[in-house]
Each structure stands twice: as C-alpha cells, then as structure tokens.
Short mmCIF file of C-alpha atoms in Angstrom, two decimals:
data_model
loop_
_atom_site.label_atom_id
_atom_site.label_comp_id
_atom_site.label_asym_id
_atom_site.label_seq_id
_atom_site.Cartn_x
_atom_site.Cartn_y
_atom_site.Cartn_z
CA ARG X 511 127.77 37.85 110.61
CA LYS X 512 129.68 36.54 107.61
CA GLU X 513 133.27 35.55 108.23
CA VAL X 514 134.53 37.70 105.36
CA GLU X 515 132.66 40.85 104.36
CA GLN X 516 132.92 43.25 101.43
CA ASP X 517 130.95 46.21 100.14
CA PRO X 518 129.11 44.78 97.11
CA GLY X 519 129.27 48.08 95.19
CA PRO X 520 129.02 48.68 92.33
CA PHE X 521 131.85 51.15 92.21
CA ASN X 522 131.44 53.21 89.04
CA VAL X 523 134.63 55.09 88.18
CA PRO X 524 135.99 56.85 85.09
CA GLU X 525 139.03 55.57 83.27
CA GLY X 526 142.22 56.73 84.93
CA ALA X 527 140.70 56.98 88.40
CA THR X 528 142.12 55.42 91.53
CA VAL X 529 139.75 53.12 93.41
CA ALA X 530 140.12 51.20 96.66
CA PHE X 531 138.22 48.26 98.14
CA ASN X 532 138.29 47.00 101.69
CA CYS X 533 137.47 43.58 103.05
CA THR X 534 137.05 42.69 106.73
CA TYR X 535 137.46 39.26 108.27
CA SER X 536 136.39 37.94 111.66
CA ASN X 537 138.75 35.04 112.31
CA SER X 538 141.88 36.44 113.95
CA ALA X 539 143.65 33.10 113.39
CA SER X 540 143.49 33.51 109.61
CA GLN X 541 146.84 32.84 108.02
CA SER X 542 146.76 33.88 104.38
CA PHE X 543 144.92 36.52 102.40
CA PHE X 544 144.16 36.96 98.71
CA TRP X 545 142.36 38.99 96.10
CA TYR X 546 140.63 37.14 93.26
CA ARG X 547 139.14 38.64 90.13
CA GLN X 548 135.96 37.23 88.61
CA ASP X 549 134.61 38.26 85.23
CA CYS X 550 130.91 37.92 84.53
CA ARG X 551 129.83 34.25 84.47
CA LYS X 552 133.42 33.08 84.65
CA GLU X 553 135.47 31.35 87.32
CA PRO X 554 137.47 33.38 89.87
CA LYS X 555 141.18 33.73 89.20
CA LEU X 556 143.89 34.74 91.62
CA LEU X 557 144.82 38.40 91.24
CA MET X 558 147.36 38.63 94.02
CA SER X 559 148.25 37.38 97.45
CA VAL X 560 148.35 39.89 100.30
CA TYR X 561 151.47 40.03 102.44
CA SER X 562 151.86 41.55 105.89
CA SER X 563 154.18 44.27 104.64
CA GLY X 564 151.92 45.14 101.71
CA ASN X 565 152.71 44.34 98.11
CA GLU X 566 152.38 45.86 94.70
CA ASP X 567 151.91 44.39 91.23
CA GLY X 568 151.87 47.07 88.59
CA ARG X 569 148.81 49.24 89.13
CA PHE X 570 147.53 47.03 91.97
CA THR X 571 148.51 47.42 95.62
CA ALA X 572 147.33 45.10 98.37
CA GLN X 573 147.64 45.74 102.10
CA LEU X 574 146.88 43.81 105.26
CA ASN X 575 145.99 45.28 108.63
CA ARG X 576 145.99 42.42 111.15
CA ALA X 577 145.14 44.63 114.12
CA SER X 578 141.94 45.85 112.52
CA GLN X 579 141.41 42.62 110.57
CA TYR X 580 141.01 44.00 107.11
CA ILE X 581 142.71 43.80 103.75
CA SER X 582 142.58 46.36 100.99
CA LEU X 583 143.10 46.54 97.25
CA LEU X 584 144.04 49.77 95.50
CA ILE X 585 143.82 50.08 91.73
CA ARG X 586 145.56 53.07 90.14
CA ASP X 587 144.93 54.42 86.64
CA SER X 588 141.82 52.28 86.13
CA LYS X 589 141.34 50.67 82.72
CA LEU X 590 138.11 49.59 81.07
CA SER X 591 139.43 46.04 81.30
CA ASP X 592 139.55 46.28 85.10
CA SER X 593 135.74 46.04 85.16
CA ALA X 594 134.99 42.87 87.09
CA THR X 595 134.05 41.60 90.53
CA TYR X 596 136.87 41.48 93.06
CA LEU X 597 136.63 38.80 95.74
CA CYS X 598 138.75 38.78 98.84
CA ALA X 599 139.62 35.40 100.31
CA VAL X 600 140.95 34.42 103.70
CA LYS X 601 142.61 31.13 104.51
CA GLY X 602 142.52 29.43 107.88
CA ASN X 603 141.66 25.74 107.75
CA MET X 604 139.79 26.43 104.52
CA LEU X 605 139.54 29.20 101.97
CA THR X 606 136.64 31.55 102.73
CA PHE X 607 135.46 34.20 100.28
CA GLY X 608 133.75 37.52 100.68
CA GLY X 609 130.69 38.42 98.63
CA GLY X 610 132.70 40.38 96.10
CA THR X 611 132.87 44.02 95.09
CA ARG X 612 131.76 44.92 91.61
CA LEU X 613 133.84 47.51 89.75
CA MET X 614 132.68 49.23 86.57
CA VAL X 615 135.18 51.46 84.80
CA LYS X 616 133.59 53.82 82.30
CA PRO X 617 135.13 55.75 79.39
CA ASP M 692 142.11 21.56 77.83
CA ALA M 693 141.17 23.03 81.20
CA ASP M 694 143.11 21.78 84.23
CA VAL M 695 139.89 21.62 86.27
CA THR M 696 136.88 20.36 84.33
CA GLN M 697 133.30 20.44 85.48
CA THR M 698 130.41 18.58 83.88
CA PRO M 699 127.75 19.45 83.01
CA ARG M 700 128.25 23.18 82.36
CA ASN M 701 124.54 23.88 82.46
CA ARG M 702 121.66 21.82 83.80
CA ILE M 703 117.97 22.33 84.37
CA THR M 704 116.31 19.79 86.63
CA LYS M 705 113.01 19.34 88.38
CA THR M 706 112.33 19.57 92.10
CA GLY M 707 112.90 16.24 93.83
CA LYS M 708 115.28 14.84 91.24
CA ARG M 709 118.71 13.53 92.12
CA ILE M 710 121.56 15.20 90.28
CA MET M 711 125.31 14.76 90.28
CA LEU M 712 127.86 17.38 89.31
CA GLU M 713 131.27 16.07 88.42
CA CYS M 714 134.73 17.58 88.71
CA SER M 715 138.01 16.21 87.45
CA GLN M 716 141.48 17.74 87.56
CA THR M 717 144.79 17.11 85.83
CA LYS M 718 146.86 19.29 88.15
CA GLY M 719 147.75 16.47 90.52
CA HIS M 720 146.51 18.46 93.51
CA ASP M 721 145.42 16.63 96.64
CA ARG M 722 142.86 19.17 97.83
CA MET M 723 139.50 19.67 96.17
CA TYR M 724 136.54 21.90 97.02
CA TRP M 725 132.93 22.53 96.02
CA TYR M 726 131.52 26.05 96.27
CA ARG M 727 128.19 27.56 95.31
CA GLN M 728 127.78 31.15 94.26
CA ASP M 729 124.62 33.21 94.56
CA PRO M 730 124.41 36.85 93.46
CA GLY M 731 125.96 39.12 96.10
CA LEU M 732 126.89 36.25 98.41
CA GLY M 733 130.26 35.35 97.05
CA LEU M 734 131.42 31.77 97.16
CA GLN M 735 130.09 29.56 99.93
CA LEU M 736 131.97 26.36 100.71
CA ILE M 737 129.82 23.22 100.52
CA TYR M 738 132.36 20.42 101.07
CA TYR M 739 136.10 19.98 100.84
CA SER M 740 138.49 17.08 100.69
CA PHE M 741 142.20 17.06 101.51
CA ASP M 742 142.73 13.47 100.40
CA VAL M 743 140.85 10.57 98.88
CA LYS M 744 139.83 9.34 102.36
CA ASP M 745 139.15 12.78 103.78
CA ILE M 746 135.78 14.54 103.44
CA ASN M 747 134.78 17.64 105.39
CA LYS M 748 131.62 19.70 105.58
CA GLY M 749 131.80 23.35 104.68
CA GLU M 750 129.52 26.24 105.54
CA ILE M 751 126.42 24.99 103.73
CA SER M 752 126.52 21.20 103.40
CA ASP M 753 122.85 20.48 104.16
CA GLY M 754 121.12 18.97 101.14
CA TYR M 755 124.40 17.99 99.49
CA SER M 756 126.74 15.01 99.55
CA VAL M 757 130.11 14.38 97.92
CA SER M 758 132.27 11.52 96.80
CA ARG M 759 136.02 11.57 96.24
CA GLN M 760 136.38 8.67 93.84
CA ALA M 761 140.06 9.25 93.15
CA GLN M 762 142.61 11.97 93.72
CA ALA M 763 141.53 13.54 90.44
CA LYS M 764 137.76 13.26 90.85
CA PHE M 765 135.35 14.91 93.28
CA SER M 766 131.61 14.79 92.64
CA LEU M 767 128.79 16.69 94.27
CA SER M 768 125.29 15.23 94.60
CA LEU M 769 121.95 16.78 95.32
CA GLU M 770 119.84 13.86 96.53
CA SER M 771 116.53 15.67 96.12
CA ALA M 772 116.96 19.00 94.38
CA ILE M 773 114.97 22.03 95.54
CA PRO M 774 114.56 25.43 93.85
CA ASN M 775 116.76 27.30 96.35
CA GLN M 776 119.66 25.15 95.20
CA THR M 777 119.56 27.05 91.93
CA ALA M 778 123.02 28.60 91.74
CA LEU M 779 126.39 28.60 90.04
CA TYR M 780 128.57 25.77 91.36
CA PHE M 781 132.36 25.81 91.26
CA CYS M 782 134.87 23.07 91.88
CA ALA M 783 138.37 24.13 92.92
CA THR M 784 141.70 22.46 93.66
CA SER M 785 144.82 23.41 95.53
CA GLU M 786 148.06 21.83 96.57
CA GLN M 787 148.90 21.23 100.22
CA GLY M 788 150.70 24.30 101.48
CA SER M 789 149.92 26.22 98.30
CA THR M 790 148.23 29.57 98.54
CA GLU M 791 146.36 29.46 95.25
CA ALA M 792 143.10 27.73 94.42
CA PHE M 793 142.32 26.86 90.80
CA PHE M 794 138.70 26.85 89.72
CA GLY M 795 136.72 24.97 87.13
CA GLN M 796 134.54 26.91 84.73
CA GLY M 797 131.42 26.40 86.81
CA THR M 798 128.12 24.56 86.48
CA ARG M 799 124.96 26.63 86.22
CA LEU M 800 122.20 24.61 87.87
CA THR M 801 118.53 25.56 87.72
CA VAL M 802 115.96 23.65 89.76
CA VAL M 803 112.39 24.23 88.61
#
C-alpha cells in the first residue's frame, strides 16, 4: 500500500462547480501536510499548506482529519484555469507525494 | 533565471549507457531531493540530502546513485540505464524547518 493515496480522477466539472478531493496517508507520525498543483509537463508548485484547524485561501479550502488520516481540498466556483493535477504531500522525515488527482474544468 | 536548474531538460539514451542528471540551486537551501514521476504514480523519492555530507536513500534508490558536490549541486546518476527508468525526473530543494519544497523544471529521460 502506498504511503499517500489519492483518487487519480479525472474529475470533469463545469465552470462554477464545487469539487473536492481527498487524500489518505498511512504514517500517523506525519507532521505537515500540503497540496501542490502541477500543470501538464511542468514542475509541481505549492498551492497551500494544510493546518489542523483547516484553512482557506480564496476559493480553496484545505482540511486535515488526523483521526482518520486524511486531508481534503475543496475548490469553489471552479475556473477553467483550475484545470491541473493536484498532488497531496505529507512530511515526516521526508516529503512523500500522492499520485495526484487530475481536474478538468469545462466551459 | 530559475532558482532550481536541471540539466539536461530532455535526454534520449540507450540501454546500458551511463547518464548523469544535474541540479543546481541559487536559493541557498541545505536540503536537496531527487524524485521521479511516472503517469498516475505521483512523485517517488529516489535520494535526498540534508547536507553536503549527508546522503539518504528514498523509496526507489535501486539503479541510481547521487553525489552532493556542494551545497548548491546535487547530481543523479544512472550507472546502466534501462527502459523502465524512462520517466520525468525532478530535483527539489527546501530549507531546514521550512514547509515548502521548490522544484526544478524537470528532466524528461527516455531510455531506448
């Protein structure tokens, strides 16, 4: 079993929709959690960190559930430009990534 | 100029050849990483280094070796390339205690 798992998708949604991704992790000692965005054939870039109390950045909301060992990312009012692959990452001794969830926002 | 630079950006090589991928950074970070990415598998950690004298194996180090020549340079070698090492390779850096990793633009390697 992979240490960090995500549904690969793709998630096909219309513009303006709300979409949510989950990511589960197996190492209960993990300390930090992140969402990265990766555009096609480009390098991943940090989208947002995930804090225990949950956090919001504009249309993006991230949440952490330590008891169930998952993190989530909610995107409201989806834009065409949100189309990308979203990678969750978990940091213990090293930074471990999930396989990514592909999002396609359509007009 | 990119803060994390990888060379080459694209490379096609033959089975059995030795190849080196290079990474240099101007961010002054002490930690450097090499990942490979295959479709649907996310980023898998090959090796990481927290300091010039510190080298650690990641999830998939077999068939690879690394060298940390200086704080700013971390190279990845494939001693005898094989076709299943065809992938997109990323170098990344981070600062001790920092939460964010910064990636290079990637090297697309094809082994034929």
